[in-house]
Amino acid sequence: MKIFKLVFLLHIFAISIVHATEKFDQLFDHVQYQNSKISPDGKHFAVATLKKGKTILVFLERANLKLVGSASFAGNLELGRYYWVNNERVVINVVQKDPWSETPSSYGELYSVNLDGSKGKMIYGYRSGEWNIGSRLKKKESTSGWGEIIDILPEDKKHILVSSTPMSATGERYASIFKLNVYSGVIKKKLGRSPVSFSKLLTDIEGNVKIAVGTDNNNISQMYIKNKNDWKKVPKGSVGEKVYPLSISESGKYLYTLDNYQQDIRGVFRLNLEDFSYESIYTDKKVNVTHVEMTTNNRSAYAIRIDDGYPAYLILNKRLEEAKVFKDLLATFPYSEVTITSKTEKGEFYVVMVSSDIDPGTLYLFDKKNNKITALFRFKPKFKSSEFAQVEPINFESSDGKMINGYFTQAKSNKEKELAPVVVLVHGGPHGVRDYWEFSSQVQFLVAHGYSVLQVNYRGSGGFGYEFEAAGYKSWGSLTQKDIYDGYQWLVKHNKAKDNNVCIMGASFGAYSAVQSAAIFPETYRCVIANAGIYDLELMFEEGDVQQRRSGLSYLKRVLGTDEKLLKSMSPVNYVEKIQAPLLLAHGENDERAPFEHAERLREALDEANKTYEWFTVDKEGHGFYNPKNQKAYMKKVVGFLDKHLL
């Protein structure tokens, strides 16, 4: 089957003619239509959309897009993730916008509502308790815990499986498992609890909880199999220390996982649940499996994505109808990220999200019977793809011979026959995180203002195997920064950038990296932009939300070590006198991951050394800026700072 007919159904906004700078500010507006899922019978869409700055859910008839109902919340509550549980009812993870924070937070509350907006009810959480009167009196319990949906149980139109983790400062308590009525909120049946903290619970093809994988105090994965009412721990050494469960085979005999068991690269494995034999199914030669496409009931894996430069997909289970449709969609949208968000119960209609380096995202409806695909909603409808710059995958050899990957986005220079100045944009993490070939509002904003952008997946980044990630441990202030520097030198050597016309910029670890690099290579970087950074590594063991958890403290000891001399040597707050470039320091005063004290300590050191810097802080923001108004103000400040020091 070949998908060939493309129709544009909705053109939500006309392209307005505005000044380029003002227009590209709109990249940081929250998406008007954020997600859409089709009902099991295919008659309705649920669409997450913005109304007066809050995310609500609206229900539309598929045939004519007529509004039939909506779900919104009073006060500081708004829509989080949501799920169709039958043809008329949706369950929503409610999020809350606290007065002290711009970023909505989840407190594990679940709300359910009919598509016409009726019978809305908080069915789980601390606000859900009440007396329900029916043939019997049953108390619908108010629960102080985080609720997560394990399985929507498509065979059962009235219940879902939920895990409930008791409230605590660190979230390390064990989750209870129960079947919850989506209309009344009454717990029908308690099914025990997880045997391990931070657990990922997995059901079999019949919706029975079968697998639990969590982490111990040393951040090592622990796997358990449920046999009737008892949990049995998988013998040590049977699977890897970072195993992630995907799905259970139809026979119930095999568990499919993501793992790097006895190898460097993370791939797909299969565990025999009877004798614990373990075998590799697929592993790429260069990169970890990035993502696994799951059936819309979340019970079977059918495709994987790898990112060695551009995204590529491999079909795992060609027998599944969703896999066949997915393969055709990939042919229709080459060089794109493709995700099936939902489908009808009989598979007549699919809702698909597509994005790329020059497409922020578009939601489509695929009509399988008529072999037609229709555009529903664009994430950034005021922009055309032609207005964005394409992202080029690159790779280069570091000074010590390690192969490094990254991405380069070329801007047009404001001066004829000259190369545009460069912004080295460093990703956060640093471990387990990497840059991808994808759309970035920040990258496109910088390019639109005349700055090329380099993104480097330095050693320590995730996605390139355990050895590559571990090579960054205890090397934050040295080898990691050298990789980033080598990336810029590669651009200069290949005539993509001018020598010594570069600024380094980042957030979180990227902010640390920007300041640290400026101290190590003071003759190279002409300016520094650092947002939500960590600048005193010893402080990480005393303040912030990472060290509060036992597993978090174990992580810090592993990746940073506890050698006081080493920590001081990798903390830029201790030798700002080496920095020659002017700095722009930005921070949210409500940051729990990188507490504001990091910025205050760096500012104090800069003042003592009589160094030049600019200051940009927001009182209600956390780890990075969430409010579009604050993002726009920050990026306006960034461009003004770049113009001052690079042009």
PDB file of C-alpha atoms in Angstrom, residues 506-621:
ATOM      1  CA  GLY A 506      23.959  26.541  27.159  1.00  0.00           C
ATOM      2  CA  ALA A 507      21.540  25.711  29.940  1.00  0.00           C
ATOM      3  CA  SER A 508      21.981  23.478  33.000  1.00  0.00           C
ATOM      4  CA  PHE A 509      25.149  21.459  32.323  1.00  0.00           C
ATOM      5  CA  GLY A 510      25.378  23.468  29.081  1.00  0.00           C
ATOM      6  CA  ALA A 511      25.656  26.643  31.186  1.00  0.00           C
ATOM      7  CA  TYR A 512      28.363  25.066  33.331  1.00  0.00           C
ATOM      8  CA  SER A 513      30.134  24.016  30.158  1.00  0.00           C
ATOM      9  CA  ALA A 514      29.937  27.525  28.683  1.00  0.00           C
ATOM     10  CA  VAL A 515      31.592  29.132  31.714  1.00  0.00           C
ATOM     11  CA  GLN A 516      34.110  26.308  32.146  1.00  0.00           C
ATOM     12  CA  SER A 517      35.106  26.426  28.455  1.00  0.00           C
ATOM     13  CA  ALA A 518      35.632  30.179  28.647  1.00  0.00           C
ATOM     14  CA  ALA A 519      38.089  29.615  31.488  1.00  0.00           C
ATOM     15  CA  ILE A 520      39.956  26.802  29.703  1.00  0.00           C
ATOM     16  CA  PHE A 521      40.027  28.455  26.254  1.00  0.00           C
ATOM     17  CA  PRO A 522      40.001  32.191  27.038  1.00  0.00           C
ATOM     18  CA  GLU A 523      41.450  33.129  23.638  1.00  0.00           C
ATOM     19  CA  THR A 524      38.720  31.315  21.663  1.00  0.00           C
ATOM     20  CA  TYR A 525      35.295  32.338  22.958  1.00  0.00           C
ATOM     21  CA  ARG A 526      34.347  35.980  22.598  1.00  0.00           C
ATOM     22  CA  CYS A 527      31.301  35.754  24.852  1.00  0.00           C
ATOM     23  CA  VAL A 528      29.492  33.369  27.218  1.00  0.00           C
ATOM     24  CA  ILE A 529      25.752  32.817  27.750  1.00  0.00           C
ATOM     25  CA  ALA A 530      24.803  30.602  30.700  1.00  0.00           C
ATOM     26  CA  ASN A 531      21.281  29.795  31.894  1.00  0.00           C
ATOM     27  CA  ALA A 532      20.333  27.705  34.981  1.00  0.00           C
ATOM     28  CA  GLY A 533      23.893  26.560  35.440  1.00  0.00           C
ATOM     29  CA  ILE A 534      25.865  24.706  38.089  1.00  0.00           C
ATOM     30  CA  TYR A 535      29.140  26.466  38.830  1.00  0.00           C
ATOM     31  CA  ASP A 536      30.314  24.940  42.124  1.00  0.00           C
ATOM     32  CA  LEU A 537      30.343  21.136  41.913  1.00  0.00           C
ATOM     33  CA  GLU A 538      30.796  20.696  45.667  1.00  0.00           C
ATOM     34  CA  LEU A 539      27.495  22.518  46.169  1.00  0.00           C
ATOM     35  CA  MET A 540      25.722  19.768  44.191  1.00  0.00           C
ATOM     36  CA  PHE A 541      26.312  17.430  47.149  1.00  0.00           C
ATOM     37  CA  GLU A 542      24.681  19.917  49.527  1.00  0.00           C
ATOM     38  CA  GLU A 543      21.826  21.637  47.669  1.00  0.00           C
ATOM     39  CA  GLY A 544      19.282  20.734  44.967  1.00  0.00           C
ATOM     40  CA  ASP A 545      16.900  17.867  44.306  1.00  0.00           C
ATOM     41  CA  VAL A 546      19.489  15.392  42.946  1.00  0.00           C
ATOM     42  CA  GLN A 547      21.355  14.805  46.213  1.00  0.00           C
ATOM     43  CA  GLN A 548      18.098  14.460  48.177  1.00  0.00           C
ATOM     44  CA  ARG A 549      17.518  10.965  46.742  1.00  0.00           C
ATOM     45  CA  ARG A 550      19.780   8.092  47.712  1.00  0.00           C
ATOM     46  CA  SER A 551      20.012   7.054  44.070  1.00  0.00           C
ATOM     47  CA  GLY A 552      20.776  10.663  43.114  1.00  0.00           C
ATOM     48  CA  LEU A 553      23.608  10.884  45.617  1.00  0.00           C
ATOM     49  CA  SER A 554      24.984   7.596  44.287  1.00  0.00           C
ATOM     50  CA  TYR A 555      24.831   9.063  40.779  1.00  0.00           C
ATOM     51  CA  LEU A 556      26.812  12.160  41.797  1.00  0.00           C
ATOM     52  CA  LYS A 557      29.493  10.045  43.440  1.00  0.00           C
ATOM     53  CA  ARG A 558      29.803   7.912  40.310  1.00  0.00           C
ATOM     54  CA  VAL A 559      29.974  10.672  37.698  1.00  0.00           C
ATOM     55  CA  LEU A 560      31.808  13.351  39.709  1.00  0.00           C
ATOM     56  CA  GLY A 561      33.640  11.468  42.435  1.00  0.00           C
ATOM     57  CA  THR A 562      34.234  12.790  45.927  1.00  0.00           C
ATOM     58  CA  ASP A 563      37.795  14.016  45.577  1.00  0.00           C
ATOM     59  CA  GLU A 564      37.654  17.577  46.897  1.00  0.00           C
ATOM     60  CA  LYS A 565      40.642  18.696  44.844  1.00  0.00           C
ATOM     61  CA  LEU A 566      39.125  17.362  41.607  1.00  0.00           C
ATOM     62  CA  LEU A 567      35.730  18.948  42.304  1.00  0.00           C
ATOM     63  CA  LYS A 568      37.351  22.320  42.966  1.00  0.00           C
ATOM     64  CA  SER A 569      39.451  22.039  39.803  1.00  0.00           C
ATOM     65  CA  MET A 570      36.310  21.430  37.709  1.00  0.00           C
ATOM     66  CA  SER A 571      34.292  24.266  39.290  1.00  0.00           C
ATOM     67  CA  PRO A 572      34.545  27.507  37.295  1.00  0.00           C
ATOM     68  CA  VAL A 573      33.546  29.550  40.340  1.00  0.00           C
ATOM     69  CA  ASN A 574      37.082  28.940  41.660  1.00  0.00           C
ATOM     70  CA  TYR A 575      39.064  30.518  38.814  1.00  0.00           C
ATOM     71  CA  VAL A 576      37.006  33.180  37.103  1.00  0.00           C
ATOM     72  CA  GLU A 577      40.172  35.262  36.827  1.00  0.00           C
ATOM     73  CA  LYS A 578      41.047  33.144  33.755  1.00  0.00           C
ATOM     74  CA  ILE A 579      37.871  34.205  31.940  1.00  0.00           C
ATOM     75  CA  GLN A 580      38.369  37.029  29.460  1.00  0.00           C
ATOM     76  CA  ALA A 581      35.015  36.977  27.670  1.00  0.00           C
ATOM     77  CA  PRO A 582      31.963  38.919  28.908  1.00  0.00           C
ATOM     78  CA  LEU A 583      29.186  36.762  30.358  1.00  0.00           C
ATOM     79  CA  LEU A 584      25.395  36.785  30.291  1.00  0.00           C
ATOM     80  CA  LEU A 585      24.108  34.898  33.337  1.00  0.00           C
ATOM     81  CA  ALA A 586      20.442  33.861  33.462  1.00  0.00           C
ATOM     82  CA  HIS A 587      18.678  31.878  36.173  1.00  0.00           C
ATOM     83  CA  GLY A 588      15.276  31.063  37.589  1.00  0.00           C
ATOM     84  CA  GLU A 589      15.142  31.910  41.276  1.00  0.00           C
ATOM     85  CA  ASN A 590      12.890  28.893  41.919  1.00  0.00           C
ATOM     86  CA  ASP A 591      15.334  26.374  40.403  1.00  0.00           C
ATOM     87  CA  GLU A 592      15.498  23.151  42.443  1.00  0.00           C
ATOM     88  CA  ARG A 593      17.821  21.230  40.111  1.00  0.00           C
ATOM     89  CA  ALA A 594      20.499  23.942  39.959  1.00  0.00           C
ATOM     90  CA  PRO A 595      19.688  26.143  42.978  1.00  0.00           C
ATOM     91  CA  PHE A 596      19.973  29.906  42.561  1.00  0.00           C
ATOM     92  CA  GLU A 597      22.918  29.874  44.958  1.00  0.00           C
ATOM     93  CA  HIS A 598      25.111  28.624  42.077  1.00  0.00           C
ATOM     94  CA  ALA A 599      24.478  31.843  40.156  1.00  0.00           C
ATOM     95  CA  GLU A 600      24.952  33.961  43.279  1.00  0.00           C
ATOM     96  CA  ARG A 601      28.315  32.339  44.038  1.00  0.00           C
ATOM     97  CA  LEU A 602      29.502  32.873  40.477  1.00  0.00           C
ATOM     98  CA  ARG A 603      28.345  36.493  40.500  1.00  0.00           C
ATOM     99  CA  GLU A 604      30.210  37.106  43.746  1.00  0.00           C
ATOM    100  CA  ALA A 605      33.397  35.603  42.280  1.00  0.00           C
ATOM    101  CA  LEU A 606      33.046  37.690  39.114  1.00  0.00           C
ATOM    102  CA  ASP A 607      32.587  40.857  41.170  1.00  0.00           C
ATOM    103  CA  GLU A 608      35.702  40.103  43.204  1.00  0.00           C
ATOM    104  CA  ALA A 609      37.700  39.529  40.005  1.00  0.00           C
ATOM    105  CA  ASN A 610      36.204  42.674  38.419  1.00  0.00           C
ATOM    106  CA  LYS A 611      34.880  40.712  35.427  1.00  0.00           C
ATOM    107  CA  THR A 612      32.267  41.919  32.942  1.00  0.00           C
ATOM    108  CA  TYR A 613      28.857  40.258  33.011  1.00  0.00           C
ATOM    109  CA  GLU A 614      25.157  40.892  32.504  1.00  0.00           C
ATOM    110  CA  TRP A 615      22.416  39.515  34.766  1.00  0.00           C
ATOM    111  CA  PHE A 616      18.969  38.136  33.856  1.00  0.00           C
ATOM    112  CA  THR A 617      16.834  36.430  36.514  1.00  0.00           C
ATOM    113  CA  VAL A 618      13.150  35.543  36.863  1.00  0.00           C
ATOM    114  CA  ASP A 619      11.651  34.955  40.292  1.00  0.00           C
ATOM    115  CA  LYS A 620       9.001  32.278  39.536  1.00  0.00           C
ATOM    116  CA  GLU A 621      10.911  30.218  36.974  1.00  0.00           C
TER     117      GLU A 621
END
